[in-house]
Amino acid sequence: MPDRDTLVHIYTTMVRIRAFEEKVEELFLAGKIPGFVHLYIGEEAVASGVCAPLDRSDYIVSTHRGHGHCIAKGASPRRMMAEILGKSTGYCKGKGGSMHIADFSVGMLGANGVVGGGFNIAVGAALSAKMRRSGQVAVCFFGDGASNRGTFHEALNMASVFQLPCVFVCEHNQYASTTPAAYSVSVRDVADRAVGYGIPGVTVDGNDVLAVYEAAREAIDRARRGGGPTLLEAKTYRIKGHFVGDPEKYRDRSEVERWKAKCPILRFEDRLRAEGVLADAEMEAIKAAARREILEAVSFAEESPYPDPDDAFSDLYVSDAQGEGCGR
Amino acid sequence: MPDRDTLVHIYTTMVRIRAFEEKVEELFLAGKIPGFVHLYIGEEAVASGVCAPLDRSDYIVSTHRGHGHCIAKGASPRRMMAEILGKSTGYCKGKGGSMHIADFSVGMLGANGVVGGGFNIAVGAALSAKMRRSGQVAVCFFGDGASNRGTFHEALNMASVFQLPCVFVCEHNQYASTTPAAYSVSVRDVADRAVGYGIPGVTVDGNDVLAVYEAAREAIDRARRGGGPTLLEAKTYRIKGHFVGDPEKYRDRSEVERWKAKCPILRFEDRLRAEGVLADAEMEAIKAAARREILEAVSFAEESPYPDPDDAFSDLYVSDAQGEGCGR
Amino acid sequence: MREITFSQATLEAMAEEMRRDPTVFVLGEDIARQGGIFGQFKGLPNEFGYERVLDTPISETAIVGSAVGAALTGMRPVADMHFADFVTCAMDEIANQAAKIQYMFGGQARLPLVVRAPDGVIKSAAAQHSQSLEAWFVHVPGLKIVIPSTPYDAKGLLKAAIRDDNPVLYFEHKALFAMKGPVPEEEYIVPIGKADVKRPGRDVTCVTYSIMVHRALEGAEDLARDGIEVEVVDLRTLVPMDIDTVLQSVRKTKKVVVAHEACRRGGAGAEIAATIAEEAFDYLDAPVVRVGTLDVPIPFSPPLEARVVPRKKEIVEAVRKIV
Amino acid sequence: MREITFSQATLEAMAEEMRRDPTVFVLGEDIARQGGIFGQFKGLPNEFGYERVLDTPISETAIVGSAVGAALTGMRPVADMHFADFVTCAMDEIANQAAKIQYMFGGQARLPLVVRAPDGVIKSAAAQHSQSLEAWFVHVPGLKIVIPSTPYDAKGLLKAAIRDDNPVLYFEHKALFAMKGPVPEEEYIVPIGKADVKRPGRDVTCVTYSIMVHRALEGAEDLARDGIEVEVVDLRTLVPMDIDTVLQSVRKTKKVVVAHEACRRGGAGAEIAATIAEEAFDYLDAPVVRVGTLDVPIPFSPPLEARVVPRKKEIVEAVRKIV
Ligand SMILES: Cc1ncc(C[n+]2csc(CCOP(=O)(O)OP(=O)(O)O)c2C)c(N)n1
Ligand SMILES: Cc1ncc(C[n+]2csc(CCOP(=O)(O)OP(=O)(O)O)c2C)c(N)n1
Ligand SMILES: [Mg+2]
Ligand SMILES: [Mg+2]
């Protein structure tokens, strides 16, 4: 078991993610968020457990369902919320939105609107770390659905061939949009695909944050020591729809309820309580603080201005005259 | 062991391929062949063994190294040679050349200049066969190098998910151009990658044509019976350079000599002799016939006219006025 | 005439063609269970079963690649790209395989394949879910490109695309799916390769397609109030292009605006404008003006998106520049 | 001045930049053991080791994708595509990732990536090994596109591309690798975004790039014998495009031929021609004529290939059409 500080940190991360996502859902339903949003509710143990053993300088590569990864890696909910609302104070100055959040200052190399678009970016970050002998590790989050993309294969093979410090974390949440993994993924455990690359493949209960943490720590340590990549699969469940507004016709309510009962936060609370790490009141205080933090983030975001329309022409090229060549 | 007719057919196929390829090399070195050619010498057991159990109506999908596949599936050396020489009597009327030979009349759906470009075409042919309930099987030939392309992964997963009548045949000839498989393929046996798709994976000695035949027959039968795809790997060796003219700096002559000693044709001859299937004189006669056939093919090709330059504008679209919209 | 949505019109086209020809089938992500993101496949499995309406893994490469293989062997697949942005993942299958196979194999093969690709800007979908990429394929010999603007055309052209023996890319603008328009009950086909004058006019020709047809029509309405009559030519298909209809209009109006939602630089509008400038040089009284999205990835935030994507205003301004 | 080949010139550029900056490295298929198909990487591992000259698996997607990741995290990768035809396999990584990341993330990231892509027609390499695909990328905001014609430019522009903080596509024509030309011993850079008048002339402007520059120069030679003076403008980079130099020439000659080896329809020539026709309308005395490969996949057999690919003759004919 990790030390108390780590346990508290992991717990805090989980409840901060949950609070953030519940607020995003509310704001989306209130019509305040443009575009699509994909919520991480029910999957908090994965990002929280995987990112806990990472250093700030380590890299993560995220997905369309990336808010949890951001928070777990240390991004600020204020700037995240501002981005999701399309405000100029957001991480990407409103150019990205939920599907393209990134915080390079904490090594979060970006969400991705292309499913499976991140695998090789992670491989490249790991290659770079290896070449610079920086000791950094790159973690790539991806879904069960993404594991069917060709990019998965090329990335894992290359990471293995070059023995890169890379950990591939499959968030097996049972569905890719409306498609059950049992239908579209030709193996029960995505981790079995590791055999095809001569690397370790590990499956853990993704709703048990300590199991995720231990497996991730081992994989990250191995990567850092030069032991090469690992494929780590966390079996979990997406409690909410694929996106906010999803009619969810493809699954039974009872299935959702069954998984709700396995809520990773409740489960961790039981554990923390049982082990005497945190008392109920302490947990309540952490949750209240998380809710306050998120409310404050919402105020910040709502009070922030929209970008000036002409900001659309900046940031296309680095160190160029702004907007040159955009045809405006 | 297959029956005598089959054995003789397989042997004949192997020597016809060898004779064809030796002649292609000679013609290329004499400057008579435009473009690149990739020879199949040393790998004859794979195409010959795999295609023997196939029906004419079954499909194969080939590679840049496709002459052997063509001959084994029943294509005519005359029209192949004409195509390779760029003549109007060639399979593709001179539009394709060595890298784009196809003979749809025998189910040979085409060579491919894109390494790994054929995987999903084979999957589609198998899907089509399944939908039409035709009982056909699709075989996809590919190299060790090609097994690192993302197309491999998407194809094998899809073929498994839909339980398609498809056999993926890896011609593991130790190299992808100058790159040893031991360097770029992250598993020793490509067949191990089958684990990632929940399908059978089989490795055989690709220079033992009967081993190839037996494994292929089993996989093809399974596919035809509705048992789904198989990944079949044949370990073999490319005796000649990657293309005719390859300086071959990436390997020792001694390695080549070692493999030459394992020549699949010599080895099969020993076997046929030992089993009393064919006597030396019979084998000589078969070889002589093959050489005659290829010489005849060369005459046919050399005497055939080049296409009329304006034929460049036909065949772009089916059933359209010729050349419409080509900007000439 | 009854009015149905664009989405409904494509659904009817699918159902009619699937009924007519048992070799027609459709494959893509979330099309059977979900019915397509825009409802464009809704209910098809009820009539045709999950065998002919195939949900696939997230494997755009395999979707198009296997459709190529199926087309070569007697089927007529319709492959759905989910979002046109993801054609990038099947670019080899489209440009190096589908487009070249018929030609490269000397006419041995036929490749009756339709790739449906929902494109365009809708609701802050941002850089990777908003693109219009038809221009790439205009540059790839061997494909046909269909890009309708109305429910009527969408239905008639989809039926034509499915019956065509050649690979056809069918781009359908996401913001059009919900648009209603008249569609006859009786069967009809809109032939590939014929433009349609959606509004006659004598002063300026606006050559356009897809959603920009509607923005051009709105603009024409405004301009008519000032006595400027814009002729709106809806190309409907980009390859083959009905350049005759375009040139006929240009010879009359002598002034041209070319408009699309795709990025301006290197867009299909460049080909159209260059062709007009080359073939109607002596008729033109003013430079051909091009309207397109300004050359940045589509930004997320509404004011940014609005700044770069052309609407009625940009068309009106372009017309005013040359009258 | 000494003369070296185009291939040698790019090799010098690589070595100089790798010496200058330890974060520069190169990855691709068969580049370390083989030295590249055209010798363009020969010997690099001797000086820089197999760590900075990386042979990869046949994984174009991973080559470009990992180069993107490496560029985002402090390295300056040069990714080799083997043949430009295979950019299709990395289209998502180039168009949806590399081109958009700097913008989409609001300027947090920089992406100093060079993708080298040997393109063009050489020796009956046929449909899948002969393409020139630069036009696709002209239509993708966020990239720069370099496409040199001489050893001098090839070296100076490759060095500029490697030093650029933005993603740059570097197209090099396969038939140019063996061509010799003067290259100084001293270090120099050719800036991205500047065209070069390769031959002055007063009668017709030929706007071109890559191998067609040489065919245009040969044509100009022939035409000069008839008293027709062609000004050959070598664009050298397509994005950003030095339209000022082009327009300056056009205002003088009043007649333009635009020529490239890529297919004519939807090629970069369409963008160039449309821009000229739009911006120099009042100066033009004749339509802008475009020369490009006829719109079929490149056929294999020599007489077919020769029929569709433009050479000197096609340029001369185009010029004669308008003088
Ligand atoms: C290449 C690509 N294909 C399709 C989509 C549309 N899409 C977005 S999310 C999604 C499902 C992803 O499933 P999974 O990888 O399991 O992640 P999850 O949503 O379950 O977290 C799909 C199909 C996409 N964004 N990119
Ligand atoms: C997508 C793609 N990348 C690179 C190449 C260049 N290339 C042609 S053959 C070859 C090696 C193929 O190796 P393998 O698959 O093992 O087949 P083999 O040549 O050994 O039969 C390469 C890299 C190509 N044609 N297509
Ligand atoms: Mg999932
Ligand atoms: Mg090989």
Short mmCIF file of C-alpha atoms in Angstrom, two decimals, chain A residues 34-35 83-84 86 94-97 99-100 112-114 148-149 176-180 183-184 306-310 312-313 316 325-327, chain C residues 30 33-34 54-60 83 86 89 123-129 265 294-304 307-308:
data_model
loop_
_atom_site.label_atom_id
_atom_site.label_comp_id
_atom_site.label_asym_id
_atom_site.label_seq_id
_atom_site.Cartn_x
_atom_site.Cartn_y
_atom_site.Cartn_z
CA PRO A 34 -20.29 24.26 -27.28
CA GLY A 35 -19.29 21.09 -29.14
CA GLU A 83 -11.25 25.96 -22.44
CA ILE A 84 -14.34 23.78 -22.39
CA GLY A 86 -14.49 28.34 -25.28
CA GLY A 94 -10.60 28.56 -26.84
CA LYS A 95 -9.19 27.05 -30.01
CA GLY A 96 -9.38 23.46 -28.77
CA GLY A 97 -12.34 22.78 -26.51
CA MET A 99 -11.63 17.29 -27.29
CA HIS A 100 -8.36 19.18 -27.63
CA ASN A 112 -7.24 13.84 -29.36
CA GLY A 113 -10.39 13.93 -31.44
CA VAL A 114 -9.08 11.04 -33.53
CA ASN A 148 -8.65 -1.95 -32.86
CA ARG A 149 -6.96 0.83 -34.77
CA ALA A 176 -16.80 2.15 -27.99
CA SER A 177 -19.65 4.57 -28.41
CA THR A 178 -22.59 2.20 -29.02
CA THR A 179 -20.46 -0.84 -29.82
CA PRO A 180 -19.73 -3.39 -27.07
CA TYR A 183 -18.54 -7.51 -30.28
CA SER A 184 -15.68 -5.55 -31.81
CA TYR A 306 -14.52 34.90 -25.34
CA PRO A 307 -11.54 35.24 -27.61
CA ASP A 308 -11.45 38.15 -30.00
CA PRO A 309 -12.58 36.83 -33.39
CA ASP A 310 -9.28 37.86 -34.95
CA ALA A 312 -8.49 32.93 -35.00
CA PHE A 313 -5.45 33.90 -37.01
CA LEU A 316 -0.99 28.71 -36.76
CA GLY A 325 -0.96 33.38 -44.75
CA CYS A 326 -4.39 32.62 -43.33
CA GLY A 327 -6.12 34.38 -46.21
CA ASP C 30 -22.19 2.60 -34.93
CA ARG C 33 -26.99 -0.29 -33.25
CA GLN C 34 -27.09 3.49 -33.30
CA LEU C 54 -22.56 -4.09 -40.41
CA ASP C 55 -21.23 -2.42 -37.30
CA THR C 56 -17.45 -2.56 -37.47
CA PRO C 57 -14.57 -2.08 -35.07
CA ILE C 58 -12.95 1.38 -35.06
CA SER C 59 -10.87 0.57 -38.10
CA GLU C 60 -11.36 3.04 -40.90
CA PHE C 83 -16.82 11.91 -40.01
CA PHE C 86 -11.28 10.26 -40.70
CA CYS C 89 -7.10 6.95 -41.78
CA LYS C 123 -21.69 23.33 -33.67
CA SER C 124 -18.10 23.88 -32.58
CA ALA C 125 -16.92 20.39 -33.40
CA ALA C 126 -13.43 21.90 -33.76
CA ALA C 127 -10.38 21.08 -35.83
CA GLN C 128 -10.71 17.31 -36.20
CA HIS C 129 -14.47 17.05 -36.72
CA ARG C 265 -6.20 27.58 -50.35
CA LEU C 294 -9.88 31.05 -44.08
CA ASP C 295 -6.74 28.97 -43.94
CA VAL C 296 -6.55 27.79 -40.36
CA PRO C 297 -7.77 24.58 -38.70
CA ILE C 298 -11.38 25.12 -37.60
CA PRO C 299 -11.21 26.65 -34.11
CA PHE C 300 -13.54 25.54 -31.32
CA SER C 301 -14.87 28.68 -29.68
CA PRO C 302 -18.00 30.06 -31.40
CA PRO C 303 -16.66 33.56 -32.14
CA LEU C 304 -13.52 32.08 -33.66
CA ARG C 307 -14.81 34.38 -37.97
CA VAL C 308 -13.26 31.84 -40.31
#
